[in-house]
mmCIF file of C-alpha atoms in Angstrom:
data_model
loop_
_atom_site.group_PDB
_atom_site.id
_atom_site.type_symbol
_atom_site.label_atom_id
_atom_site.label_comp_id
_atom_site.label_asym_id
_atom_site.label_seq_id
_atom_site.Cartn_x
_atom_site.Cartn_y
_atom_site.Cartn_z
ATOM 1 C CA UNK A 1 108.577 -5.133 -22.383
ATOM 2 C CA UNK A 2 108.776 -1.425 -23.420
ATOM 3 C CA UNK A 3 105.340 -0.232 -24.424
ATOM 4 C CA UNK A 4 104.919 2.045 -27.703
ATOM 5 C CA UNK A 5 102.155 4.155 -27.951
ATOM 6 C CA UNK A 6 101.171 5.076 -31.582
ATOM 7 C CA UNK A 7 98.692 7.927 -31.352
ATOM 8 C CA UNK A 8 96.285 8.102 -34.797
ATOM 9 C CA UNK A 9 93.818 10.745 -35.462
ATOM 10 C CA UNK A 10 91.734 10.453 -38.625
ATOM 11 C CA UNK A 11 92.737 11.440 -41.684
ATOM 12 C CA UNK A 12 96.446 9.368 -40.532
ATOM 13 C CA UNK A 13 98.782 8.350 -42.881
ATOM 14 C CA UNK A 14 99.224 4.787 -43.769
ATOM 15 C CA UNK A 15 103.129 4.624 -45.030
ATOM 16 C CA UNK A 16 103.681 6.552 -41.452
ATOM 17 C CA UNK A 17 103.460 2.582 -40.754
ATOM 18 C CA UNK A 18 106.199 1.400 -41.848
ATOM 19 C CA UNK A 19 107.892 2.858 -38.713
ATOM 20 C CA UNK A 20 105.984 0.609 -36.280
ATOM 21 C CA UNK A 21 108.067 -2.651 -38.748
ATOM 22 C CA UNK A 22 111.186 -1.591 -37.045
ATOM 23 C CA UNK A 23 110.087 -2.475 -33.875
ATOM 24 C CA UNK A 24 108.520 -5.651 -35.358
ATOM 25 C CA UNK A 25 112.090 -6.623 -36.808
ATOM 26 C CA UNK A 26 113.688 -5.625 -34.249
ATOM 27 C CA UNK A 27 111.426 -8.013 -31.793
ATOM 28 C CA UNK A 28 112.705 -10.938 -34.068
ATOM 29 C CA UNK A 29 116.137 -9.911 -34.249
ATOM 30 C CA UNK A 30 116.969 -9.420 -30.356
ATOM 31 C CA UNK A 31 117.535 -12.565 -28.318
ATOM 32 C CA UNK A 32 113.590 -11.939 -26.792
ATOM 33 C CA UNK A 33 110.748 -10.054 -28.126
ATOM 34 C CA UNK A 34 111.474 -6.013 -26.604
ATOM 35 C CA UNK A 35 108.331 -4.032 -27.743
ATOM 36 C CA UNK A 36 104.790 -4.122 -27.244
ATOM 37 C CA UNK A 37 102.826 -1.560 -29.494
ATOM 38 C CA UNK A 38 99.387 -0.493 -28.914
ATOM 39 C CA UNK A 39 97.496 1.492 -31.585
ATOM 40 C CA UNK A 40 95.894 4.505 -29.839
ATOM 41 C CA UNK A 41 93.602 6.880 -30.371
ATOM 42 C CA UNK A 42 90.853 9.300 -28.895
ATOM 43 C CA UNK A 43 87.945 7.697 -29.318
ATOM 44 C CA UNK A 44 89.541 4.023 -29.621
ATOM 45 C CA UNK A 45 87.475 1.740 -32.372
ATOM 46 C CA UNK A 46 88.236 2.261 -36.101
ATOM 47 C CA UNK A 47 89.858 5.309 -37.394
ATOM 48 C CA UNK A 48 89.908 6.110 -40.878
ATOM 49 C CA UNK A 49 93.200 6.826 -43.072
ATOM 50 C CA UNK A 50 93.964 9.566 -45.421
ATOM 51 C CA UNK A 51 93.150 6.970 -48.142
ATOM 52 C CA UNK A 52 90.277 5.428 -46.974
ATOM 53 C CA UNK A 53 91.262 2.013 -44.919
ATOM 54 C CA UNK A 54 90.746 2.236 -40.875
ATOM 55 C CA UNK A 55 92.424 0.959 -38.424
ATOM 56 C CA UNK A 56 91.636 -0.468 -35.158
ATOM 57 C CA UNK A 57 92.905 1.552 -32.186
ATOM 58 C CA UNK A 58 92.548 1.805 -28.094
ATOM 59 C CA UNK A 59 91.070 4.608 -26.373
ATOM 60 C CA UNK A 60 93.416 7.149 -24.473
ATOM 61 C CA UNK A 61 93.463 5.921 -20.507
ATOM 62 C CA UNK A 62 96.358 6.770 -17.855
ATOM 63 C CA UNK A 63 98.474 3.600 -18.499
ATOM 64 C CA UNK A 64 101.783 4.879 -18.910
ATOM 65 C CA UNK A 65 104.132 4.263 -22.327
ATOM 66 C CA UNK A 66 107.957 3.942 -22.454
ATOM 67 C CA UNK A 67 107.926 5.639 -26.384
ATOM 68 C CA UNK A 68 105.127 7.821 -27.571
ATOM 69 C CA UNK A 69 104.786 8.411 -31.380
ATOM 70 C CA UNK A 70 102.173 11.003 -32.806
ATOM 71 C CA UNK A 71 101.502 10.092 -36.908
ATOM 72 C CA UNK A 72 100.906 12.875 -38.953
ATOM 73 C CA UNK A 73 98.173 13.729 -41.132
ATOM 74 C CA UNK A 74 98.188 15.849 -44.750
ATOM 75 C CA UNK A 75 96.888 18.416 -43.199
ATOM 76 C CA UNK A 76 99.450 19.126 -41.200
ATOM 77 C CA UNK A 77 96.984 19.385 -38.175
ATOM 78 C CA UNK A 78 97.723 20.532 -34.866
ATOM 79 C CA UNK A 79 95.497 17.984 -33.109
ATOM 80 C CA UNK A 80 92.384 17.989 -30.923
ATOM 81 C CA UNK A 81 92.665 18.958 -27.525
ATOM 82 C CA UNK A 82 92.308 15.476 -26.263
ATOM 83 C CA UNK A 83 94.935 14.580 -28.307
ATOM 84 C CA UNK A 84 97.242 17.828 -26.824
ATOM 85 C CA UNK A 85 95.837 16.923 -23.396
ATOM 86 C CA UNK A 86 97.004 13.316 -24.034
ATOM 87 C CA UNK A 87 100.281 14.022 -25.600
ATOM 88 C CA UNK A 88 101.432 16.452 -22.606
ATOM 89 C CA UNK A 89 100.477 13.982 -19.776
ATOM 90 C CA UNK A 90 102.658 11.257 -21.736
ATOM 91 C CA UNK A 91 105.473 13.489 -21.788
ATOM 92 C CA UNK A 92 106.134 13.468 -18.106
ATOM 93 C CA UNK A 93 106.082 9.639 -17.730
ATOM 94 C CA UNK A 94 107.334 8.796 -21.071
ATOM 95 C CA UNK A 95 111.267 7.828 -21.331
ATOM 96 C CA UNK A 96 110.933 9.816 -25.155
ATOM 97 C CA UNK A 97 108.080 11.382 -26.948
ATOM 98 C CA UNK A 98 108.291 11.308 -30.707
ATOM 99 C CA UNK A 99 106.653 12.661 -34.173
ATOM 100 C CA UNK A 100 106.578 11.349 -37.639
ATOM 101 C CA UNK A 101 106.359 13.966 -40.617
ATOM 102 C CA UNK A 102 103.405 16.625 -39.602
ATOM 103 C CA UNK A 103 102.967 14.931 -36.097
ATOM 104 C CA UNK A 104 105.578 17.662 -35.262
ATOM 105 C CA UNK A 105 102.675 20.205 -35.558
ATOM 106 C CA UNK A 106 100.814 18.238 -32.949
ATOM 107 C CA UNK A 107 104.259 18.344 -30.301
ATOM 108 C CA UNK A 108 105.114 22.162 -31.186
ATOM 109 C CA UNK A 109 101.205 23.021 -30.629
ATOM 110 C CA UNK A 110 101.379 21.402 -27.188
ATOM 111 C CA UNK A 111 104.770 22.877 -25.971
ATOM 112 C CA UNK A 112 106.730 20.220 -25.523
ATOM 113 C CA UNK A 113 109.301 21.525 -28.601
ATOM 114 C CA UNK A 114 109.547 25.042 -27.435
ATOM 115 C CA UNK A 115 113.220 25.644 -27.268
ATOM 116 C CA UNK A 116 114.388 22.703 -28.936
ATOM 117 C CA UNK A 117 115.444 21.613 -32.190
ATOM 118 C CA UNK A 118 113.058 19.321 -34.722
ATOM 119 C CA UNK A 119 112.101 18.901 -38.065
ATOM 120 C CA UNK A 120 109.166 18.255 -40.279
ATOM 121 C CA UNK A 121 108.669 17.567 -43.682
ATOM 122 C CA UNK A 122 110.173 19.969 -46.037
ATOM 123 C CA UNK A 123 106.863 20.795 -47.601
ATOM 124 C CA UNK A 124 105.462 22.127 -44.470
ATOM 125 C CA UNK A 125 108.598 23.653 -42.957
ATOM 126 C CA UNK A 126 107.627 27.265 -43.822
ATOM 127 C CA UNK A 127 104.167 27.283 -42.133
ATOM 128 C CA UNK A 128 105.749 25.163 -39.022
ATOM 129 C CA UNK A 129 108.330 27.569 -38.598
ATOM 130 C CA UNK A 130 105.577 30.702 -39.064
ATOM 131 C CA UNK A 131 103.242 28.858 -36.764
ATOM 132 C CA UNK A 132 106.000 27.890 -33.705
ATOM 133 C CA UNK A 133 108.597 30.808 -33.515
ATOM 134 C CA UNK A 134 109.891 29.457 -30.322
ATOM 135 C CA UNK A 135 110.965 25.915 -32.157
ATOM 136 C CA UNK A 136 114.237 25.404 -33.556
ATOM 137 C CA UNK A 137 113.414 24.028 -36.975
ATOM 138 C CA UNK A 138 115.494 22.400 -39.382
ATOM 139 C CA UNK A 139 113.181 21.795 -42.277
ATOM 140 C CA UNK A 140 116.483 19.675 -43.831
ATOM 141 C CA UNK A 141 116.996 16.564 -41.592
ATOM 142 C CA UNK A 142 115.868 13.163 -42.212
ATOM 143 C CA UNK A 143 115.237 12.668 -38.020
ATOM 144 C CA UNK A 144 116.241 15.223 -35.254
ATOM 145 C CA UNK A 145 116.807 14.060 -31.580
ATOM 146 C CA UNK A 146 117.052 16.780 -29.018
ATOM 147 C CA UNK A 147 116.831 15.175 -25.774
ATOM 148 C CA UNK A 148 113.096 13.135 -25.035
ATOM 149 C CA UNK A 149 111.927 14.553 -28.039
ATOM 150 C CA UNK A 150 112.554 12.413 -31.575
ATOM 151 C CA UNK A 151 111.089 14.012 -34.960
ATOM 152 C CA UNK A 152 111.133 12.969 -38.718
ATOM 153 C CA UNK A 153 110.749 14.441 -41.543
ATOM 154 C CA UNK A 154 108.128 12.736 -44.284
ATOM 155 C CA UNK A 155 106.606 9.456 -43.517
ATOM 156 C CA UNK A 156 109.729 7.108 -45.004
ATOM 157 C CA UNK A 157 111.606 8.899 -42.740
ATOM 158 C CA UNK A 158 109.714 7.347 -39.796
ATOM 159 C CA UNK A 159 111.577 3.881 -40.193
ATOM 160 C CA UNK A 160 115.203 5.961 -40.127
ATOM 161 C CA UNK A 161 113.611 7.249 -36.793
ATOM 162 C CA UNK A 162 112.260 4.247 -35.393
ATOM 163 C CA UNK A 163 115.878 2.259 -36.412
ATOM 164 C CA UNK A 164 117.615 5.063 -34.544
ATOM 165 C CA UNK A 165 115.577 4.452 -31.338
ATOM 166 C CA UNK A 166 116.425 0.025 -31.689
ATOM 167 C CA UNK A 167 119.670 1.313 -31.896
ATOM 168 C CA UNK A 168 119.533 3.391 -28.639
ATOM 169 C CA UNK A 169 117.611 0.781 -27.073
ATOM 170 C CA UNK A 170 118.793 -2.544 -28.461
ATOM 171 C CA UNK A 171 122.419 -2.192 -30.031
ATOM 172 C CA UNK A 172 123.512 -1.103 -33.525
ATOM 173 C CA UNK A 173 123.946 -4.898 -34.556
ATOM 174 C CA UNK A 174 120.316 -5.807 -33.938
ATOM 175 C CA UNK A 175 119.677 -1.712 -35.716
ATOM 176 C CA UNK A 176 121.436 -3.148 -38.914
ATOM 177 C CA UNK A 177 119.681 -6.778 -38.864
ATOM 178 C CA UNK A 178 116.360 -5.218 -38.384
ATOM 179 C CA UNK A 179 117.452 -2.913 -41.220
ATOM 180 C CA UNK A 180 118.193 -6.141 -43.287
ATOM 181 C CA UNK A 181 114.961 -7.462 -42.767
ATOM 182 C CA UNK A 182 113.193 -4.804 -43.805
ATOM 183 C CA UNK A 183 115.489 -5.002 -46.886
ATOM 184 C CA UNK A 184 116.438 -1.551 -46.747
ATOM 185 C CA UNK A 185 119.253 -0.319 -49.147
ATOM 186 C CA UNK A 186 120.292 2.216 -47.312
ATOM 187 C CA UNK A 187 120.196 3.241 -43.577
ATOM 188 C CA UNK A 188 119.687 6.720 -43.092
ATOM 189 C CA UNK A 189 121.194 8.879 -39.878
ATOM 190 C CA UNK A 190 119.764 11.223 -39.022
ATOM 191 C CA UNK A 191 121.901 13.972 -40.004
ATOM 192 C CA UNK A 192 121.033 13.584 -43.337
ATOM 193 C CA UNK A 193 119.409 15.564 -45.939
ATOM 194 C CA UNK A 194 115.852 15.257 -46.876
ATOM 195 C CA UNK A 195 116.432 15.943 -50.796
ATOM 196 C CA UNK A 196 118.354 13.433 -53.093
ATOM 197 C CA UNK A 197 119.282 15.697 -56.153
ATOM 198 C CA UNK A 198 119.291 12.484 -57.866
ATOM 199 C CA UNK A 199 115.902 12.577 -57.876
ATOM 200 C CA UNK A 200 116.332 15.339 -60.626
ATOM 201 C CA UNK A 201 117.375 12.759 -62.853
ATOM 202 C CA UNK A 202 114.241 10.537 -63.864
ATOM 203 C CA UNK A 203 115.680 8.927 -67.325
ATOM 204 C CA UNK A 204 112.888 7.395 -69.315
ATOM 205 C CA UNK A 205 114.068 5.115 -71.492
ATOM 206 C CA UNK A 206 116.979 2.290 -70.791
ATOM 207 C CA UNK A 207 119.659 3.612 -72.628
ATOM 208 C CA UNK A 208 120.028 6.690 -71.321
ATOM 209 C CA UNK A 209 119.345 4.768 -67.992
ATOM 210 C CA UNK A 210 122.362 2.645 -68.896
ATOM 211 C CA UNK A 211 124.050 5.665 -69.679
ATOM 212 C CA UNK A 212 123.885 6.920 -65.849
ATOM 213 C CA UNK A 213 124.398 4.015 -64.453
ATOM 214 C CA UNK A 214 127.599 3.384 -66.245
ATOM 215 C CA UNK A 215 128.781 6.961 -65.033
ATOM 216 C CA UNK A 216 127.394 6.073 -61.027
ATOM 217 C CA UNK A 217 130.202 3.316 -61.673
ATOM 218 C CA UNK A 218 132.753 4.996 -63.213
ATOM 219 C CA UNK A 219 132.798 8.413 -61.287
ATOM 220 C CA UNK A 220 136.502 8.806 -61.131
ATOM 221 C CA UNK A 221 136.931 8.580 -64.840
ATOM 222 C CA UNK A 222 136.358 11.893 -67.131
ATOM 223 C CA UNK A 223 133.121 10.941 -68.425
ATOM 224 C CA UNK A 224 133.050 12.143 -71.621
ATOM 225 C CA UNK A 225 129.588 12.788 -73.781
ATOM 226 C CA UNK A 226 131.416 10.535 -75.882
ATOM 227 C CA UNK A 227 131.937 7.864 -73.320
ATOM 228 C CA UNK A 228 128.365 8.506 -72.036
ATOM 229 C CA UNK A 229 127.341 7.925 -75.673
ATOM 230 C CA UNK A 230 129.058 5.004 -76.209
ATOM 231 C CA UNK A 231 127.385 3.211 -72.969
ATOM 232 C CA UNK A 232 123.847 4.342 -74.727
ATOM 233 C CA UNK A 233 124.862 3.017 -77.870
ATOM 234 C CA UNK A 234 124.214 6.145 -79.095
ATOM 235 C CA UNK A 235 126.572 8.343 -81.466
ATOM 236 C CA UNK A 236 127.306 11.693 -79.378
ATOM 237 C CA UNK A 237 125.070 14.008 -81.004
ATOM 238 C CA UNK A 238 121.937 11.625 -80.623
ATOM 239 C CA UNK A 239 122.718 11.332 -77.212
ATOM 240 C CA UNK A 240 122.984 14.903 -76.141
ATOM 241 C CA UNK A 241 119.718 15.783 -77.676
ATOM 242 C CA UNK A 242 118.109 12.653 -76.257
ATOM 243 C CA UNK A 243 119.727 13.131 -72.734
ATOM 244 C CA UNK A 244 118.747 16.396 -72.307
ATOM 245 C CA UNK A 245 115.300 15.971 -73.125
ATOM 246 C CA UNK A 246 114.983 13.038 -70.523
ATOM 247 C CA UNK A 247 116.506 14.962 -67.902
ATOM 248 C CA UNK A 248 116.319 18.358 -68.586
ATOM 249 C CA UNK A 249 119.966 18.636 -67.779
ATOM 250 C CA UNK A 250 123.484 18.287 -70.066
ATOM 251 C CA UNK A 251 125.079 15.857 -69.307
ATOM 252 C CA UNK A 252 128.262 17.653 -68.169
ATOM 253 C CA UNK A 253 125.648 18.674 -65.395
ATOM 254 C CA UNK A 254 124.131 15.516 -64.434
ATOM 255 C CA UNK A 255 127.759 13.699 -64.213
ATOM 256 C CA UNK A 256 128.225 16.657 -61.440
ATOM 257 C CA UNK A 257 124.601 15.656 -59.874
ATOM 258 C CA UNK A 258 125.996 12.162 -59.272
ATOM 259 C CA UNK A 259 129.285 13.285 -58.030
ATOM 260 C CA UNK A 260 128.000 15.662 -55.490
ATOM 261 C CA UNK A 261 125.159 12.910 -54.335
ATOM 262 C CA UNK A 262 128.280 10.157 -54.208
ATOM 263 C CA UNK A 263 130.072 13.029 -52.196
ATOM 264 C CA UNK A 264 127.372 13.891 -49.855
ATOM 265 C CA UNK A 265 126.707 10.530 -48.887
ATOM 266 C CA UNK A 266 130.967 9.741 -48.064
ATOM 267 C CA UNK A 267 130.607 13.166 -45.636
ATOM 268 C CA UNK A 268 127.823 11.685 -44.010
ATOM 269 C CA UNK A 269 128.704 8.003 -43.413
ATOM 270 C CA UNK A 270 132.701 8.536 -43.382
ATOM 271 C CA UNK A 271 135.580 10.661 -41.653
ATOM 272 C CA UNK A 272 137.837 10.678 -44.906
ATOM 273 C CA UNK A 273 139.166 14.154 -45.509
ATOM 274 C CA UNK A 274 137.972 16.435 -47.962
ATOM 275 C CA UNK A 275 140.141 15.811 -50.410
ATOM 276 C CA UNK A 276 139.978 12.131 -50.337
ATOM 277 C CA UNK A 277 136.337 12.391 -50.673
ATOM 278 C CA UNK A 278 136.896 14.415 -53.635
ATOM 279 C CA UNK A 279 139.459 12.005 -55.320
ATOM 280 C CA UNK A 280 137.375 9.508 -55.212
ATOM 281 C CA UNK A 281 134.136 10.803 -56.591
ATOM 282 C CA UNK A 282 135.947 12.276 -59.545
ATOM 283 C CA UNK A 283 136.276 15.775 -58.657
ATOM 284 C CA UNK A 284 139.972 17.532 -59.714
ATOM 285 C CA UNK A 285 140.233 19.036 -56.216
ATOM 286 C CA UNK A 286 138.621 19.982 -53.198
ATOM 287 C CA UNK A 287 137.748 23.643 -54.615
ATOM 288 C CA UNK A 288 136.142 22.166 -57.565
ATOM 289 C CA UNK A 289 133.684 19.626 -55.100
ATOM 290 C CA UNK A 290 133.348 23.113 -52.920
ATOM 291 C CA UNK A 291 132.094 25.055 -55.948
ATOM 292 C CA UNK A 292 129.836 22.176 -57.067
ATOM 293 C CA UNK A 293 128.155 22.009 -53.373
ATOM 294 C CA UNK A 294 127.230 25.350 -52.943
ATOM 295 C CA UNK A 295 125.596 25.158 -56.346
ATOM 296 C CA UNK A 296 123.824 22.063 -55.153
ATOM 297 C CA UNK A 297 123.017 22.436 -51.850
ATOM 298 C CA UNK A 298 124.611 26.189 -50.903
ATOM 299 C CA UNK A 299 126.796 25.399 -48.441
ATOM 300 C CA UNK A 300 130.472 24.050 -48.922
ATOM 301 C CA UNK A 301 130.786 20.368 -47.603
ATOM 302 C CA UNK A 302 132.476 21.443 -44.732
ATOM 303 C CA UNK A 303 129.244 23.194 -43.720
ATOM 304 C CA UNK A 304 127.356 19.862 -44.471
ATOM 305 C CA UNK A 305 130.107 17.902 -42.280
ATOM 306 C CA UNK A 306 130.281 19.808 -39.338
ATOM 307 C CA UNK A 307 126.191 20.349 -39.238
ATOM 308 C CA UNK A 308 125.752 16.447 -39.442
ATOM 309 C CA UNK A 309 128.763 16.721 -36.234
ATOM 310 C CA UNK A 310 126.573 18.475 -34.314
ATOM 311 C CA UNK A 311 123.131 16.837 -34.795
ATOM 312 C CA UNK A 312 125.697 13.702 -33.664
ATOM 313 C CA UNK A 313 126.085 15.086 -30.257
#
């Protein structure tokens, strides 16, 4: 069986949990059960979360783990010294020593990401990177791995991370059934980004929710207000005013939000050229996609493409 380790410290956060279901699927999906996870902790007994339920954990001792995870906290903390002490001693039996969301702070403060590359959550990127020169942070990756050492970024991005290491260990066929199972709609690589600029648009009422949905289908068409309108059943001028103060955007911009989003995601899970990509997201050409990603994410997608190459390797 390969042992997990799941170090907690109070104050932990509960959806950092979701991870450890990975493994759980996974067990069910293999041809025998593959993990065994203990719940760890300083002190061992009950450790409170961030929002108020505890847990039941096991006291540090010198048995030795095949995968160490340190959950993070929203305080970003760095970590007791026990917890340093017992985090550096794992390293140099563990096979890989990981960190969901602010557990990086707890790795980088012990010195076992000097030199490397990681990530955190985005929200506490500018104080990790102030705090641990010597790290190479990329506060935009959903997971890094950069040799034993595996880091996330927020807490949902702990499953992506623990479905990359079932796929190291077990297979990508039992990765994708345990994904399944945990009814997932998308699986994430790591590579990707940590901001959806769909998120920008939060429609409040169904037609103008039907209105983006029609244009998510019908990206390669021109997308006219008027088109837009009609799938709102609204006439044009209703639907501009009433689209706009959903969003906050025109709709001329948001049809470019969902083009760019539909584009990022073909750079990161394809190898279709540029210009393909473009075609089929409803973009005239490859210059007009280029213009539209550095306004989105300030980089052209070749820059997107050939960073998600090298986190790859």
């Amino acid at each position: 069986m390969h042992k997990i380790g799941f170090v907690v410290s109070p104050g932990f956060q509960l959806m950092s949990f979701a991870a450890l279901s990975a493994f759980e699927f996974a067990n069910l999906s293999a041809e025998e059960p593959f993990y065994e996870l203990s719940i760890l902790s300083e002190a061992g007994g009950a450790v409170r979360s961030s929002l108020g339920p505890s847990l039941d954990s096991v006291r540090f001792d010198d048995r030795d783990y095949d995968t160490v995870i340190i959950n993070g906290d929203l305080a970003a903390s760095e970590g007791s010294p026990a917890v340093i002490d017992f985090v550096r001693q794992s390293s140099k039996t563990a096979r890989r020593v990981a960190a969901i969301c602010t557990g990086a702070f707890v790795l980088a403060e012990a010195g076992l990401l000097d030199g490397r590359q990681a990530t955190t959550h985005w929200l506490w990127a500018r104080q990790f990177a102030s705090r641990y020169p010597k790290v190479k942070l990329d506060p935009d990756r959903i997971f890094i791995v950069d040799g034993p050492m595996w880091t996330s970024a927020g807490a949902s991005a702990g499953v992506d991370l623990a479905l990359g290491m079932v796929e190291k260990d077990l297979g990508p066929d039992v990765a994708r059934m345990a994904a399944r199972k945990l009814v997932l709609y998308h699986r994430r690589a790591g590579g990707q980004s940590q901001h959806s600029v769909l998120l920008d648009l939060d429609a409040k009422s169904d037609r103008i929710q039907s209105a983006l949905d029609y244009a998510k289908r019908n990206l390669t068409k021109p997308l006219t207000v008027e088109d837009l309108a009609e799938a709102a059943r609204l006439s044009p001028r209703q639907f501009s005013r009433a689209f706009r103060a959903e969003t906050g955007q025109s709709p001329a911009k948001a049809v470019e939000t969902l083009r760019v989003e539909a584009a990022r995601l073909l750079m990161e899970q394809t190898s279709h050229p540029v210009e393909a990509i473009a075609e089929q997201t409803g973009f005239a050409d490859r210059e007009r996609m280029r213009r539209a990603f550095i306004r989105s994410f300030g980089q052209p997608p070749q820059a997107i493409r050939r960073h998600l190459r090298e986190s790859a390797a």
